[in-house]
Structure formats: structure tokens, C-alpha cells
Coordinates of C-alpha atoms in Angstrom, one line a residue:
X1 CA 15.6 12.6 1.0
X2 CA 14.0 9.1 1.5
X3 CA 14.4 6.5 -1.5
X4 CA 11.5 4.4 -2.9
X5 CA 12.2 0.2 -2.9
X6 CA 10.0 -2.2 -3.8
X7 CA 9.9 -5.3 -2.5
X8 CA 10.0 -8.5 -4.7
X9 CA 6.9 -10.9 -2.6
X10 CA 7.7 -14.2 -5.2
X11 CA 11.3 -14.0 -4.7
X12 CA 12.0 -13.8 -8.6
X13 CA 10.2 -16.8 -9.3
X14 CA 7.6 -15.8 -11.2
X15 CA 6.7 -12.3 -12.6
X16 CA 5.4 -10.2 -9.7
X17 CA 2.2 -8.4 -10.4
X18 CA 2.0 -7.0 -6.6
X19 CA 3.6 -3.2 -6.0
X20 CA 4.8 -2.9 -2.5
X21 CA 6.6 -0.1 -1.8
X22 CA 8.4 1.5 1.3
X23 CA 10.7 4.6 1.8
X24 CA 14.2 4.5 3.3
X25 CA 17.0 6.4 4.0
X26 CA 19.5 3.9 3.3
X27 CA 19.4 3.6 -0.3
X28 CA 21.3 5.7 -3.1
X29 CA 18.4 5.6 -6.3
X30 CA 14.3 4.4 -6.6
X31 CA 13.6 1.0 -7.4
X32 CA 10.5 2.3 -9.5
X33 CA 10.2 5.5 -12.0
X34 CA 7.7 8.1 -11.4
X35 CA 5.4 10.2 -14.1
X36 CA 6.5 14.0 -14.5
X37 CA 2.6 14.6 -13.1
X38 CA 0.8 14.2 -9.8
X39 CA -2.2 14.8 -8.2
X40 CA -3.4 15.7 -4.7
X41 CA -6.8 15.6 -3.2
X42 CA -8.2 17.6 -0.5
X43 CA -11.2 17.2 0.9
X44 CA -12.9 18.4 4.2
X45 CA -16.3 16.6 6.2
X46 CA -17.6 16.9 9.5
X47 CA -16.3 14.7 11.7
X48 CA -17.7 10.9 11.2
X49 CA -18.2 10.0 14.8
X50 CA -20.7 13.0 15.3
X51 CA -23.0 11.5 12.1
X52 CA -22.7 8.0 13.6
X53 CA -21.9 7.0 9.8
X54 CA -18.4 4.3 9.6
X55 CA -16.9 2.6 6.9
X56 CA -14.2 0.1 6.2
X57 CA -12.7 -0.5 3.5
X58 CA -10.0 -3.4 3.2
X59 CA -9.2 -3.8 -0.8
X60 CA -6.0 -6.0 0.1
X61 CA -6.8 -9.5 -0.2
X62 CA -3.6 -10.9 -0.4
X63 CA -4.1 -10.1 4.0
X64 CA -7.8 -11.9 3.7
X65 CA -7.1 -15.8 4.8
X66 CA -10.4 -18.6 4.1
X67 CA -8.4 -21.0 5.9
X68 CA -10.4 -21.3 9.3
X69 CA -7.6 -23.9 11.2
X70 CA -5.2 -21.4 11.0
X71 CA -4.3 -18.8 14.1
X72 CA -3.1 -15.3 13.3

């Protein structure tokens, strides 16, 4: 059964208001608790590329740099 970590991305120094989670194998207990509920969502559409209709949606902008000298 994989574990949940999270992974600390201020390295203690302050409080971290950022959830990053992965999944492992290598791990004995979760880093974070989870609610007694859930909820899944199931939807169905016709395929997007037949409408000609596509969207992208990027809500991480911790990944969005303003700094125009730097490379990737």
C-alpha cells in the first residue's frame, strides 16, 4: 500500500503554507491525516479535439518565473 509524504519546500525555516505531496512505497505511516469522507467526480464529454475547443489551466505559480534573463 503506497504511503503519503509531504515535502517540506522552506526547509523548516519558516511555516510552510505549500502542500506537496507524493506516494511511496518506502515509508511505514502518512506524513498528513485524511478526513473519514471523500468524493469522486465522474464526468463524460465528447472528445475536445473534434469540437476544436482547448483549454489550459496552470493555477501553480510558484512554476511561473517574471525573471526574463533567466534560461529554463
Amino acid at each position: 500500500m503506497p504511503i503519503v509524504k509531504q515535502i517540506d519546500t522552506v526547509a523548516a525555516e519558516f511555516p510552510a503554507y505549500t502542500n506537496y505531496l507524493f506516494t511511496s512505497y518506502n515509508g511505514t505511516e502518512h506524513d498528513i491525516t485524511f478526513n473519514d469522507w471523500g468524493l469522486v467526480f465522474t464526468a463524460s464529454a465528447p472528445p475536445l479535439n473534434l469540437i476544436g475547443v482547448h483549454v489550459m489551466v496552470n493555477y501553480n505559480p510558484e512554476t511561473v518565473s517574471t525573471n526574463f534573463d533567466e534560461a529554463d
